[in-house]
Every structure is written in C-alpha cells, then in structure tokens.
Short mmCIF file of C-alpha atoms and ligand atoms in Angstrom, two decimals:
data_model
loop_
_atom_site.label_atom_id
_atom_site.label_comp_id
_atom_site.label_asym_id
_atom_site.label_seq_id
_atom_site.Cartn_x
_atom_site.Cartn_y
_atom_site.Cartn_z
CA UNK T 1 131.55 61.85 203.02
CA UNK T 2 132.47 63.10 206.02
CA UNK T 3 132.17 67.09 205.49
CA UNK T 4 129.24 69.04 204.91
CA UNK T 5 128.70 70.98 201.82
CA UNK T 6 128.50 74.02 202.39
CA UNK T 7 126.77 76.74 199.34
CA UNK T 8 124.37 74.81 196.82
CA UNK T 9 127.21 74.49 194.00
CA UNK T 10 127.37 71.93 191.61
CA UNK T 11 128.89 69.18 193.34
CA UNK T 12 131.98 68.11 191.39
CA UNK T 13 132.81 64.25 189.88
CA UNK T 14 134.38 63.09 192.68
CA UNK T 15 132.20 64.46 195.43
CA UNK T 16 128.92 62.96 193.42
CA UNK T 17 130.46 59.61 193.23
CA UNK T 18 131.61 59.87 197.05
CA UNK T 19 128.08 60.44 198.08
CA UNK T 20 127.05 57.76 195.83
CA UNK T 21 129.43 55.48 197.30
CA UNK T 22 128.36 56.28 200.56
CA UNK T 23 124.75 55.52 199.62
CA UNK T 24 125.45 52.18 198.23
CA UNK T 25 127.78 51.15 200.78
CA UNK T 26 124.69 50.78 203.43
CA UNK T 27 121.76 50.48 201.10
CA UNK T 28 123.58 47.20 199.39
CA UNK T 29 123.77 45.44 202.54
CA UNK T 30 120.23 46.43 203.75
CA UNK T 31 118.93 44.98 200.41
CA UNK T 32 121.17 41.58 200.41
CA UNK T 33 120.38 40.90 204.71
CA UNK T 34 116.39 41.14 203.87
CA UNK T 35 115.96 37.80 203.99
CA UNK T 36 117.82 37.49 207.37
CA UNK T 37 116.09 40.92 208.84
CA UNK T 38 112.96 40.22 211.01
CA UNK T 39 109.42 40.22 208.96
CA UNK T 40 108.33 43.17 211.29
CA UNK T 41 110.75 45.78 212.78
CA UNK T 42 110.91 46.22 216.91
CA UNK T 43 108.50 49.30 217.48
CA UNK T 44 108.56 49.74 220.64
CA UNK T 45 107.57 53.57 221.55
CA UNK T 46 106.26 54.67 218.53
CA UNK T 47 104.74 57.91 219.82
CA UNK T 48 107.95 58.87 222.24
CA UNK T 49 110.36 58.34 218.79
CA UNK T 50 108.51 60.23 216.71
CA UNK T 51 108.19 62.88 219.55
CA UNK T 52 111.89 62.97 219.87
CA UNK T 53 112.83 63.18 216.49
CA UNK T 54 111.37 66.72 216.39
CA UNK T 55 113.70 69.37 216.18
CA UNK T 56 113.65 72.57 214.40
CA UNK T 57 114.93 73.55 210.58
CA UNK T 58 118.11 72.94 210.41
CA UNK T 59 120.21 76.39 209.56
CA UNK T 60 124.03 74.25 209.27
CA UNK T 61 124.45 71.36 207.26
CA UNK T 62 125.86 67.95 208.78
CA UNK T 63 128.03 65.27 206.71
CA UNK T 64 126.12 62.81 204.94
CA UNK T 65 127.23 59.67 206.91
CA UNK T 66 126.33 61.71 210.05
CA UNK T 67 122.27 61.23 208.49
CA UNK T 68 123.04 57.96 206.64
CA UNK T 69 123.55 56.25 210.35
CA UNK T 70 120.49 56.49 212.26
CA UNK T 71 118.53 56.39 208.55
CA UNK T 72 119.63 52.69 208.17
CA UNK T 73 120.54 51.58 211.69
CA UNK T 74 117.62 52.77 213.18
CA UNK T 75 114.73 54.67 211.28
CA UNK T 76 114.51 51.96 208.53
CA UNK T 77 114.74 48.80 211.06
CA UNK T 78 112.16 50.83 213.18
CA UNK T 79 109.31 49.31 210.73
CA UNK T 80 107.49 46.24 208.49
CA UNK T 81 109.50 45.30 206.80
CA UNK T 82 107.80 45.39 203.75
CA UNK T 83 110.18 44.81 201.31
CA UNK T 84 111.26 41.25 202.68
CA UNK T 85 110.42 37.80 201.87
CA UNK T 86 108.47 37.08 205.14
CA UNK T 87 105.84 40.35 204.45
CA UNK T 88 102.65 38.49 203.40
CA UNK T 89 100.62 41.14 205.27
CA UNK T 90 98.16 43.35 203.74
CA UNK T 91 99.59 43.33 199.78
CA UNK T 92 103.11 43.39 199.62
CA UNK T 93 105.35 44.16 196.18
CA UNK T 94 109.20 44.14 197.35
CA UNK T 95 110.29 46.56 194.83
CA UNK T 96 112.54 45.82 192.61
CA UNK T 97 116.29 47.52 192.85
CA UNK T 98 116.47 48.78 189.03
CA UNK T 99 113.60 51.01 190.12
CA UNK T 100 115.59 52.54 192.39
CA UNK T 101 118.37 53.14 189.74
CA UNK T 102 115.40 54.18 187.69
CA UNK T 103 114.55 56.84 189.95
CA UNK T 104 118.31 57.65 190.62
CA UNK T 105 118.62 58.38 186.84
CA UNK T 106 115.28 60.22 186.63
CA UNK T 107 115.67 62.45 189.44
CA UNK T 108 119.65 62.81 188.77
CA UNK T 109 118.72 64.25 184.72
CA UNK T 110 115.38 66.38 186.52
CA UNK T 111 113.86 66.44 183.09
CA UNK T 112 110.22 67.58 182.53
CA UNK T 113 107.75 64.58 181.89
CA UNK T 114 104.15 66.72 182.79
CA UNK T 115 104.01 67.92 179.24
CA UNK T 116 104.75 66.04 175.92
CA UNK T 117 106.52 69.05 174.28
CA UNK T 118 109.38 69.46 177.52
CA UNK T 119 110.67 65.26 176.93
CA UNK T 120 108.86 64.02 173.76
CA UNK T 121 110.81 60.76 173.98
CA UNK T 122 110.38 60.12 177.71
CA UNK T 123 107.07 60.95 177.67
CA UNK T 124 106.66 57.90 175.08
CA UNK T 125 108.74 55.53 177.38
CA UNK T 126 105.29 56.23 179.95
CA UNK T 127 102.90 55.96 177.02
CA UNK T 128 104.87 52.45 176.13
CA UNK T 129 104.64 50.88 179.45
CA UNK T 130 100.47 52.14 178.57
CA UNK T 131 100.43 50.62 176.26
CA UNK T 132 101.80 47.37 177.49
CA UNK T 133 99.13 47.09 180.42
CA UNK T 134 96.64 47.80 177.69
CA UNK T 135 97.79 44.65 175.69
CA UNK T 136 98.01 42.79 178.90
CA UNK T 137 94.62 43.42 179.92
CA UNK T 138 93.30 42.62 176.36
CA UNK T 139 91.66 46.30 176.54
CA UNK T 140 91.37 47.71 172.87
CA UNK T 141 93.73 50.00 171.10
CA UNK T 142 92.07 53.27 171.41
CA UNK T 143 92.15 52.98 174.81
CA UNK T 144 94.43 55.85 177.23
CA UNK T 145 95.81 55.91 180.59
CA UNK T 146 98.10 56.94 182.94
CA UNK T 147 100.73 56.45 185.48
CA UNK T 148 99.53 57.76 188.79
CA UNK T 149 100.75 57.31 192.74
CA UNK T 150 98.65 54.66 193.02
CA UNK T 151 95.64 52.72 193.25
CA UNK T 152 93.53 55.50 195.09
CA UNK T 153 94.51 58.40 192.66
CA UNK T 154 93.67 55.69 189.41
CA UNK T 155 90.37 55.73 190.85
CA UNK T 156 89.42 58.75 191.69
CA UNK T 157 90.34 59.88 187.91
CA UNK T 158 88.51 57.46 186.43
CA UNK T 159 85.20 58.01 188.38
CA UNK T 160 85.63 61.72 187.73
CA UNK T 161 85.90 60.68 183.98
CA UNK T 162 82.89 58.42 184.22
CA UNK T 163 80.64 61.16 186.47
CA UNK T 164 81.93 63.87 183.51
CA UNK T 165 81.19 62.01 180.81
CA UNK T 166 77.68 60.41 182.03
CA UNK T 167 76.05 63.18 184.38
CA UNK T 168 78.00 66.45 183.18
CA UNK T 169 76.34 69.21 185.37
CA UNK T 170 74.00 66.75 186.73
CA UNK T 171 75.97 65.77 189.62
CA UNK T 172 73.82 65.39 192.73
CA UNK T 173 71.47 63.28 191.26
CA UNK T 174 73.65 60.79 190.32
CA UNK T 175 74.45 57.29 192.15
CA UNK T 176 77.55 54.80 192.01
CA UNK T 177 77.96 51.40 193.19
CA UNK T 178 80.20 49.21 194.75
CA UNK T 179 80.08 45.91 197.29
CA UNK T 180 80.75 45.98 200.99
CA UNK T 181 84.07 44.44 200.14
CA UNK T 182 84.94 47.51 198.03
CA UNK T 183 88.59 49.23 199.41
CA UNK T 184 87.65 51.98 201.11
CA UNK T 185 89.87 54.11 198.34
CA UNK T 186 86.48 53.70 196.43
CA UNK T 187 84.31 55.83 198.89
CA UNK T 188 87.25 58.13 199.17
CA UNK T 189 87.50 58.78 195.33
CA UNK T 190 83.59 58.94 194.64
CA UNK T 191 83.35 61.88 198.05
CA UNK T 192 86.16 63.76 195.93
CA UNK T 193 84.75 63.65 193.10
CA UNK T 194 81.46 65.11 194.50
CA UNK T 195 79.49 62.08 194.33
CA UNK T 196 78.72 62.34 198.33
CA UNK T 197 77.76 59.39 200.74
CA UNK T 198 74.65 59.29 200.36
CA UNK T 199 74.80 58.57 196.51
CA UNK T 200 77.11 55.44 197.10
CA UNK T 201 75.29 52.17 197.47
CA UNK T 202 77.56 49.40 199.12
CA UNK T 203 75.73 46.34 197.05
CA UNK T 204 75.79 43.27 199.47
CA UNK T 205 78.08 40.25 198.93
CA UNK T 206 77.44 36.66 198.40
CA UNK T 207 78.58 33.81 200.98
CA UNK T 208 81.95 34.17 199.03
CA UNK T 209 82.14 37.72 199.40
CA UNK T 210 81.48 38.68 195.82
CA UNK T 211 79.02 41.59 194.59
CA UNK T 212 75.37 40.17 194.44
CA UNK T 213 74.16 41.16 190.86
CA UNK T 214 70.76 40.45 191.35
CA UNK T 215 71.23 43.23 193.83
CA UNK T 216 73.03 45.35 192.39
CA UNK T 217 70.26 45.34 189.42
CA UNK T 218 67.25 45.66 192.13
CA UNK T 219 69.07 48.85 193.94
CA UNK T 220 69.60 50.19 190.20
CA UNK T 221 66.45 50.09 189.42
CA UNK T 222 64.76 51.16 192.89
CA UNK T 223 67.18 54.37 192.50
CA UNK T 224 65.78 55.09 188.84
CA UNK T 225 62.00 54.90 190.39
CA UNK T 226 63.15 57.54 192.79
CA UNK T 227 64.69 59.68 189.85
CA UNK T 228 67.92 59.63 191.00
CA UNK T 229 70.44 58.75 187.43
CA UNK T 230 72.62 55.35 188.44
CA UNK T 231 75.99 56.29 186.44
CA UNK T 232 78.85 53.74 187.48
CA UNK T 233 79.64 50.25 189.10
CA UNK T 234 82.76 49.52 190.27
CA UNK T 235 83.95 45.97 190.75
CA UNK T 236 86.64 44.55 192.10
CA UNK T 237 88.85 41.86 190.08
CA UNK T 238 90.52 40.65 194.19
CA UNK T 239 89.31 42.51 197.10
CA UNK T 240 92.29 43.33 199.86
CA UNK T 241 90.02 41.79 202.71
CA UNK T 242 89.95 38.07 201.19
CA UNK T 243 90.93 38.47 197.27
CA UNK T 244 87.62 38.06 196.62
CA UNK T 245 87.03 38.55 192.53
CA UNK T 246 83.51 39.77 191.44
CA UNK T 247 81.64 38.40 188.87
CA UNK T 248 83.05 40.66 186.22
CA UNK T 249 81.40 39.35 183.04
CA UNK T 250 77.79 39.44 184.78
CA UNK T 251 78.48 43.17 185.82
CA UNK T 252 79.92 44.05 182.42
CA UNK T 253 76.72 42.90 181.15
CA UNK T 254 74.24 44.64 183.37
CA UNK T 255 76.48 47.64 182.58
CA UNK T 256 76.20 46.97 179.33
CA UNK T 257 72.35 46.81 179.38
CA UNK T 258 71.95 49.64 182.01
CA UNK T 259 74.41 52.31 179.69
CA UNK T 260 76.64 52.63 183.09
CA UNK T 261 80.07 52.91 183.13
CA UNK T 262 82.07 50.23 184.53
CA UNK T 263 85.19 50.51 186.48
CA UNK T 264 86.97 47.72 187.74
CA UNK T 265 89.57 48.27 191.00
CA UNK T 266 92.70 45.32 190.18
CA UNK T 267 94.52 47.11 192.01
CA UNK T 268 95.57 43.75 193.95
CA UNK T 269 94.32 41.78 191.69
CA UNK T 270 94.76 43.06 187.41
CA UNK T 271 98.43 41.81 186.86
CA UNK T 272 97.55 38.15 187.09
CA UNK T 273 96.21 38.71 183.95
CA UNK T 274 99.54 38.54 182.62
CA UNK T 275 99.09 34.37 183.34
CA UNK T 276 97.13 32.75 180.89
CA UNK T 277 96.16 29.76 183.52
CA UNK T 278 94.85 32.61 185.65
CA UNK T 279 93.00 34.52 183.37
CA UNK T 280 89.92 32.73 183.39
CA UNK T 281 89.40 33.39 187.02
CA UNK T 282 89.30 36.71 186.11
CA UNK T 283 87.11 36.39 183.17
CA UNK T 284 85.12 40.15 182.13
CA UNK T 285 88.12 42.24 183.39
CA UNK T 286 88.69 42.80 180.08
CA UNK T 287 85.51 44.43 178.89
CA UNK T 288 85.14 47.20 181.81
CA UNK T 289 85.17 50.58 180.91
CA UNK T 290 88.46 51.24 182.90
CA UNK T 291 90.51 49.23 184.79
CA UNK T 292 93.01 50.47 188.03
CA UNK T 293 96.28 48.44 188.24
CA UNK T 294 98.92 49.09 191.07
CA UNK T 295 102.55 48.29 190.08
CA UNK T 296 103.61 48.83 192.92
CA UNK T 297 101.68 45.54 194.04
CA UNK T 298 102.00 43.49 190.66
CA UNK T 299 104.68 43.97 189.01
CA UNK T 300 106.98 44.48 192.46
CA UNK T 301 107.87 47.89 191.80
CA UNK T 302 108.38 50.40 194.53
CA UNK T 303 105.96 52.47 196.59
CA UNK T 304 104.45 55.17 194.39
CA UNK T 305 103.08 53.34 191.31
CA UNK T 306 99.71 53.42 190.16
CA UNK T 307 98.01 53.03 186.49
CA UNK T 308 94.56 53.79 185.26
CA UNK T 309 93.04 52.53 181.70
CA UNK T 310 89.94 54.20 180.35
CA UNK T 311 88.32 52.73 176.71
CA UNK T 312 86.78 55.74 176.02
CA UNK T 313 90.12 57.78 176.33
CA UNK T 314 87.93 60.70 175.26
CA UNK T 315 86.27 60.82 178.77
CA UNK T 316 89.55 60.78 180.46
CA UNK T 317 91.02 64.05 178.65
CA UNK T 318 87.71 65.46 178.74
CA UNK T 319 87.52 65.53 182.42
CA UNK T 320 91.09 66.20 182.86
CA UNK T 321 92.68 68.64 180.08
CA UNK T 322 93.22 71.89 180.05
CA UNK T 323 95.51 74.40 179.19
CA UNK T 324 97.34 77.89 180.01
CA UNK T 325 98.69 80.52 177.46
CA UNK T 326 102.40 80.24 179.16
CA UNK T 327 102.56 76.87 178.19
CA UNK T 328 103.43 75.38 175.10
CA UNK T 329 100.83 74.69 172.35
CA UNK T 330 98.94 71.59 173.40
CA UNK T 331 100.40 68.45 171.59
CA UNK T 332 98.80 66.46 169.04
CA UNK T 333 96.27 64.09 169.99
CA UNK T 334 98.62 61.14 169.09
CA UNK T 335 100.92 61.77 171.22
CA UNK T 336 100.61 61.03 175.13
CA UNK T 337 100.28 64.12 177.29
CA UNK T 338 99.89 63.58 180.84
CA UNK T 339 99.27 66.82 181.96
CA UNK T 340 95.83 66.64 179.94
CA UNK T 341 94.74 63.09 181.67
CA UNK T 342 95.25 63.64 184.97
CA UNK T 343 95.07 66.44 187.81
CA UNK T 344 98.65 66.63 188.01
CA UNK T 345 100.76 68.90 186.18
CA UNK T 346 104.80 69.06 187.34
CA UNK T 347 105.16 64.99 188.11
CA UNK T 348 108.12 62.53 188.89
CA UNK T 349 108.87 60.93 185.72
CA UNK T 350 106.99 57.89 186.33
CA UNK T 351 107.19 56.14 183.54
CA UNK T 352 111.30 55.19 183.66
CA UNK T 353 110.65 53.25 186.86
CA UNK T 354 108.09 51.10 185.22
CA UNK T 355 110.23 50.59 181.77
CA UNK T 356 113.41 49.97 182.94
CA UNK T 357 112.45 46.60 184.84
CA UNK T 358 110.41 45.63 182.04
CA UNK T 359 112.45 45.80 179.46
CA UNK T 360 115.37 44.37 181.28
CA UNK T 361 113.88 41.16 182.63
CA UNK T 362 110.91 41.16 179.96
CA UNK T 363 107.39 39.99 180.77
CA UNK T 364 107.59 36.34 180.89
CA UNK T 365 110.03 37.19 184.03
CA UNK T 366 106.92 38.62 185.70
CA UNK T 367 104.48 36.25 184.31
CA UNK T 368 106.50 33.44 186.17
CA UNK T 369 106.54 35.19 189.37
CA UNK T 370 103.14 36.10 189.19
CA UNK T 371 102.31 32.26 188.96
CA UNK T 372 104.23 31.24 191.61
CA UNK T 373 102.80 33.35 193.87
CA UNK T 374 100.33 32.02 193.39
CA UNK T 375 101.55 28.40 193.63
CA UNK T 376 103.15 29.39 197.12
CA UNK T 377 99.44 30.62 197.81
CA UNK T 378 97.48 27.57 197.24
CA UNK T 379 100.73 25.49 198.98
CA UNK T 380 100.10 27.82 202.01
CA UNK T 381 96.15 27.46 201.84
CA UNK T 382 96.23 23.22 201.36
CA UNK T 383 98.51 22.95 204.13
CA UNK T 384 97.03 25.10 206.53
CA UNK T 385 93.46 23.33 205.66
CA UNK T 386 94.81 19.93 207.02
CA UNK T 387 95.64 21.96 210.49
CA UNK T 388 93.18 20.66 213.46
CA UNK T 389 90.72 23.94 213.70
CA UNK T 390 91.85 26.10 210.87
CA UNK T 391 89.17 26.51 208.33
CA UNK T 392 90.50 28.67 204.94
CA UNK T 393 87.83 30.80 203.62
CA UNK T 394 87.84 30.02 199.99
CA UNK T 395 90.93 28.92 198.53
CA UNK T 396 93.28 31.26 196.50
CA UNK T 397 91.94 32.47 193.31
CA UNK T 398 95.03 34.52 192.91
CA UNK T 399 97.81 34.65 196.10
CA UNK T 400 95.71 35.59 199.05
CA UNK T 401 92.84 33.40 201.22
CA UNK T 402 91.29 34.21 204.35
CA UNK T 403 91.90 31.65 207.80
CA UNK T 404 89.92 31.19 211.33
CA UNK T 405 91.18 29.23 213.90
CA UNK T 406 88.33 27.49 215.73
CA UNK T 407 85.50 29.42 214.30
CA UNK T 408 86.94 32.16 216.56
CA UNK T 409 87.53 35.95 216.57
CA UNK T 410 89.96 35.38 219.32
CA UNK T 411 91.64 32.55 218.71
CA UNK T 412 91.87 33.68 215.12
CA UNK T 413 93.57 36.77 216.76
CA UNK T 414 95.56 34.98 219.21
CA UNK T 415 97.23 33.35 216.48
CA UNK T 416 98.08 36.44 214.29
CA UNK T 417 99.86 37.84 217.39
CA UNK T 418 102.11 34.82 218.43
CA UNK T 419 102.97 34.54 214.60
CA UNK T 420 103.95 38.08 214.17
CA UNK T 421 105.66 38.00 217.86
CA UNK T 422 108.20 35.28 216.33
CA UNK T 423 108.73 37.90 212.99
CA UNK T 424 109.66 35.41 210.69
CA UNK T 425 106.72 36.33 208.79
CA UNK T 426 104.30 39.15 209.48
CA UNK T 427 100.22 38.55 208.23
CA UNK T 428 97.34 40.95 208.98
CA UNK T 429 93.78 40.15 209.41
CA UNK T 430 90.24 41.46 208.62
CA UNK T 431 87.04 42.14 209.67
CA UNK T 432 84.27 41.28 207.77
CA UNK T 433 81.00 41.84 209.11
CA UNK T 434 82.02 40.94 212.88
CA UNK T 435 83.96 38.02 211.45
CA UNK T 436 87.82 38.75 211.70
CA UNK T 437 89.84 36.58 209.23
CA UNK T 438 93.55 35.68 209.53
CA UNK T 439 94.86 36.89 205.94
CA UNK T 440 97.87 35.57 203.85
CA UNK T 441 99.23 37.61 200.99
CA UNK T 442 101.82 36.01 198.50
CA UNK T 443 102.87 38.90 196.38
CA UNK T 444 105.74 39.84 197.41
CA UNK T 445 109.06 38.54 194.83
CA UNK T 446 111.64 37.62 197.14
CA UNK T 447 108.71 34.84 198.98
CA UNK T 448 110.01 31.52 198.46
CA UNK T 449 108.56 28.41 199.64
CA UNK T 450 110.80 28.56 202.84
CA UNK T 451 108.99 31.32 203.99
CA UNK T 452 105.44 29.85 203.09
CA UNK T 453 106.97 26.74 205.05
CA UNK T 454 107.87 28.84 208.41
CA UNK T 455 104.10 30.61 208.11
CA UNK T 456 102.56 27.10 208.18
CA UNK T 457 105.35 26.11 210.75
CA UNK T 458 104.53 29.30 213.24
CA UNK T 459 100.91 28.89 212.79
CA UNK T 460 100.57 25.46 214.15
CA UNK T 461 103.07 25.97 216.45
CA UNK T 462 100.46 28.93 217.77
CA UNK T 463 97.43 27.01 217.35
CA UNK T 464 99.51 23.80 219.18
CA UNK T 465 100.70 26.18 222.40
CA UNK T 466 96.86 26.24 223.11
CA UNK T 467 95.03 29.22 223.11
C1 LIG Y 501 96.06 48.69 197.41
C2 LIG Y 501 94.67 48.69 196.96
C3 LIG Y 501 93.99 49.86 196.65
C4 LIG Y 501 94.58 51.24 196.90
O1 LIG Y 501 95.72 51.46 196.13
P1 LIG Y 501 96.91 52.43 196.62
O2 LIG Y 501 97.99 52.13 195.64
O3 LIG Y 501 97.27 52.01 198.03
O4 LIG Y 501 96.42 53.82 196.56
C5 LIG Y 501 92.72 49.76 196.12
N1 LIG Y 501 92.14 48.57 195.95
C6 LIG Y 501 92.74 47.41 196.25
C7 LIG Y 501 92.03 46.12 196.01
C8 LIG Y 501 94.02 47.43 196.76
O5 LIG Y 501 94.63 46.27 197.06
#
C-alpha cells in the first residue's frame, strides 16, 4: 500500500485485502519474535519523543506503509513489552491473537451492540460469555453482569449499584470499606460514585496482608454509634501488591449478619476459580454480592476487558437503566441489554472478543494455563527461597509472591534494577507500609519455565555481583 487514499469511498476488494496484507505482514512477525524481543523496550528520552512526535492535524493523507514503519519499528519497541513471555511485572495477560481477529471482525461489520433490539444475536454472544463467568464463579442463576473496560469501571458500577440500592438518597451518610491493600481503583470508584474520602475506611491488614475482620466489625460498629449507615465491604480475592486473598467466607458472613453488600475485586485474582485445586484458596468468592473479573488479566485477552457480576441483578439495572423516546422500546427483561446495566450507551462490541477464544480453545484450555501459572509461580517462589538473603513473603496462593533481598529496601531495589537492566524478564515492586517488596507475576500465557528459569538465573546473578 504504497498510495494514499484519497476521498472516504468504500475501499474496493483488492485495496481492503492490500491493506490487510500490509497489516499482517509486520504484525505476524512482531507476534512470532516476542519471545526473542527484550522483556522491557529501550526508553531512553521519553519526554523528548513524545515532544517530537507532536505535529499538527494532518490535512493530506500518507500511504499506509509510510505509518506502518515507525508504528512497529519504533513506537511499539519503544515500550514493556507486555505481551511477551518475560513480562511478570505488575499483572500481565499476553492477549491472545483471535481477539485481535475478534476485534478485526467486530469493528470491520460496525454493528450496534449498546442496545438489545440493534444486534439481538450478538448481544446474546456477550450475555453467553455472562453467563459463563457466572457458572465459573458458582454465582446463582439470576445473577447479571456486564462486559466493561476493565477492572476499575466493574467497580465503580457495582458500588454505585450497592450505594443505590442500600442508601438511595441517603448518600453522605453512608460508609464503605476496604483494606490498606485495596487497588487504589477502589477509592477511585467509591469518590465517583459520591461516596467521598472521608466515608472510606481502609480496614488494617494482618501480618499476611489480609483484611482484619475483627476490625473491620469494630470500625462497623464504631461508625453505626456515630450514626453514620455502613453500606458495603469490598474484599479482595488477590491483591496486585502481594496477591494477597482476604478471608472471603468470614467477610461474607459479617456481611451477611451486618445486611451490607459485599463486593469482591478478582480482578487479578477471580479466574483461578476456573481450577478446582485452586478453588479452595479462594473459598467465599462465591457468595459475595458481586464479583469484578478482568479478562484482560485471566483469561489472556487483550487490553480493554473487564466484567462485573451482581446477584441481585435488580440493583444493577436499577442504578443503571434508563431510557429515551428516540430509542427503541426497551427490551424484555430476559433478554440482556447493556445499555440498561451500565453508564455506557454506544460501546465496542465486547462480547465477540471474549467468545471467540472461548469457544475455540474451550475452557479446560484456560483452566490448564491458569494452573500452570501457577505451577511456574510456586517453581519461581521455592527456588528463589533457597537463595542466600532472599526471603519470599508468603508463598503463591495463586501466581504472584512478594521477595526482599537482605531484609532491605535497597538491596531489594538494587536487584529489581540489575534484573530489568539485563531485559530478559521485567518485575516491578511495591511498597507496603515503608517495606518495598520485589514482586513476581506469572500470568502471562506465553511464560514458560525457561523464562521462570532466567528470573531465578538474573536474580542471583544480581544478588551474587554484591550489592
Ligand atoms: C488490575 C486490577 C484492578 C484494576 O483493573 P483495570 O482493568 O486495570 O481497570 C483492580 N484490582 C486488582 C486487584 C487488579 O489487579
């Protein structure tokens, strides 16, 4: 494709499958060379780039290799690489290549998915793939949800569901909790949905970094005496800091007792559900109120992904629905809408992206990945734990573990930086009440034990150089 194109026609056959070509011909190759591409891209000027890829709107076209070059041999390389096998930093996915024809084909038909009435039959691939999780995370049938952009927008609906539902006008007056471990997408989602700072009590966690019940109960209770109206708890089922999981069945029941709504954030951590060894880790996920799950995390899909599930499906259309006289007639209450469960309205047809991996590989595809991620997790963990001054924090529940080297800050850091200087695999850290914590996350699907190998490899290496 070496013209431009001139007026906005339809393109014809041949000039569609050009493009197409030209597309594949570098995005192939990217894909296949991941595991040979460095685990973090060279950034070396970020702010001078950026500054000099300004330039104004752009009145001519240019020929689509002209933009394909620096796109692949430069912007993309330019980064983490996130997608490849060596990414066990902060929670990877991959994302898995029929997604991408997914969102070819969904973006190539443009049909409308916000409404039920505009794609019936779509629309019911997305309330499928619903209804999958929903099995998965042994949440009863009556229960709703919906495909969002991710984790962050999954919980800000449901806490705007929960806050509708429980304190209706009510709103100042009324308090949520969550631990000190909490993602910050939790504060975020309670300030939007007017439940302000100062109504958001961060329960303290236990030597393990899990929410301390007892309290959790003696905040509840100290907030009631001041006749302020405790509404929600959320929990986490794997925090991002250490994959710590909260004691979900004890919360559940203090919920339970309390008449609070209980959300539960698995947005690292929900899909491992899928394994039956693993499930018992998570034990109580299952009876929360709603549950957020990030496919983008795991079930490897791409960026853009997210998924809420509400019991009461009731309180999620009640906070959410509503309607206009230009559009048509709301649909029947059997039928999944999305435009009445969630603050969107026009929407990329989210649901295709999801199905189309599914049903291709089918689940017990992504219930053995699942498990050895968290296989390579615990290898990764037990062999780092025999290293001279490493000490793991707690060993994977699920695919990710905290490190220190030397009971250090520094050190700890030291070694994070000459790991991620040799980019054969990239890991983050964490600071956790002035503690920082090397991190390892397994999750993403191309991670094979040679890559857990060169992270143990480039970590004593580090700690062996002497810090
Ligand atoms: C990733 C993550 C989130 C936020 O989800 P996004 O998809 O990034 O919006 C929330 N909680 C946990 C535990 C996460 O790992």
């Amino acid at each position: 494709m070496n013209e431009s194109l001139g007026a906005l026609h339809e393109l014809s056959g041949p000039q569609m499958r050009a493009m197409a070509e030209s597309v594949l011909a570098r995005l192939i190759p990217h894909i296949e060379s991941l595991r040979t591409q460095p685990a973090l891209g060279e950034l070396r000027d970020a702010p001078q780039q950026c500054r000099s890829m300004r330039e104004p709107p752009p009145a001519q076209g240019v020929p689509l290799d002209d933009l394909l070059a620096p796109l692949f041999e430069q912007w993309v390389p330019e980064s983490f690489n996130s997608a490849g096998p060596g990414y066990l930093a902060f929670v990877p996915g991959g994302g898995l290549f029929p997604s991408a024809l997914a969102d070819l084909i969904a973006d190539g038909v443009n049909r409308y998915t916000g409404v039920w009435q505009a794609a019936p039959a779509l629309v019911q691939l997305e309330a499928n793939v619903l209804s999958w999780f929903r099995t998965w995370m042994g949440f009863p049938p009556e229960t709703q949800g919906i495909l969002t952009s991710g984790g962050s927008m999954a919980t800000f609906s449901a806490i705007v569901a929960a806050r509708h539902k429980l304190l209706g006008a009510d709103l100042r007056r009324g308090v949520l909790y969550t631990s000190d471990q909490a993602h910050h997408c939790v504060l975020k989602a309670a300030h939007l949905a007017g439940v302000l700072s100062d109504r958001v009590r961060m329960i303290e966690s236990d030597e393990q970094l899990r929410m301390r019940v007892d309290h959790l109960a003696a905040m509840i209770e100290a907030d009631r005496a001041a006749g302020l109206r405790p509404f929600a708890v959320v929990s986490s089922a794997g925090t991002v800091n250490t994959g710590a999981i909260d004691p979900l069945d004890t919360i559940a029941d203090l919920c339970a007792k309390e008449e609070l709504w209980h959300h539960c954030d698995g947005a690292y951590g929900a899909f491992f559900h899928m394994v039956p060894s693993l499930r018992p880790a998570l034990s109580g996920l299952s009876r929360a109120d709603s549950l957020t799950l990030d496919p983008h995390k795991g079930l490897f899909l791409p960026y853009g992904t997210g998924a809420l599930l509400i019991r009461d499906g009731q309180a999620l259309r009640a906070a959410h629905g509503a309607h206009a006289g230009y559009l048509p007639p709301l649909a029947d209450q059997e039928f999944y809408d999305p435009s009445q469960l969630s603050p969107e309205l026009s929407r990329p047809n989210r649901g295709l992206r999801v199905w189309l991996p599914l049903k291709l590989y089918g689940s017990a595809a992504f219930i053995e990945a699942l498990e050895d991620k968290h296989r390579l997790a615990k290898r990764c963990a037990n062999a780092l734990a025999q290293l001279k001054g490493v000490e793991v924090f707690a060993p994977p529940a699920l695919s990710l573990f905290g490190f220190r080297v030397h009971s250090s800050n520094e050190a700890t850091k030291a070694v994070l930086d000459r790991v991620n200087a040799k980019r054969r695999v990239m890991i983050t850290g964490c600071t956790v009440g002035g503690t920082f914590y090397g991190r390892v996350c397994v999750l993403c699907f191309r991670t094979r034990a040679e890559h857990i190998d060169a992270c143990i490899e480039d970590i004593k290496e580090a700690i062996d150089s002497g810090l």
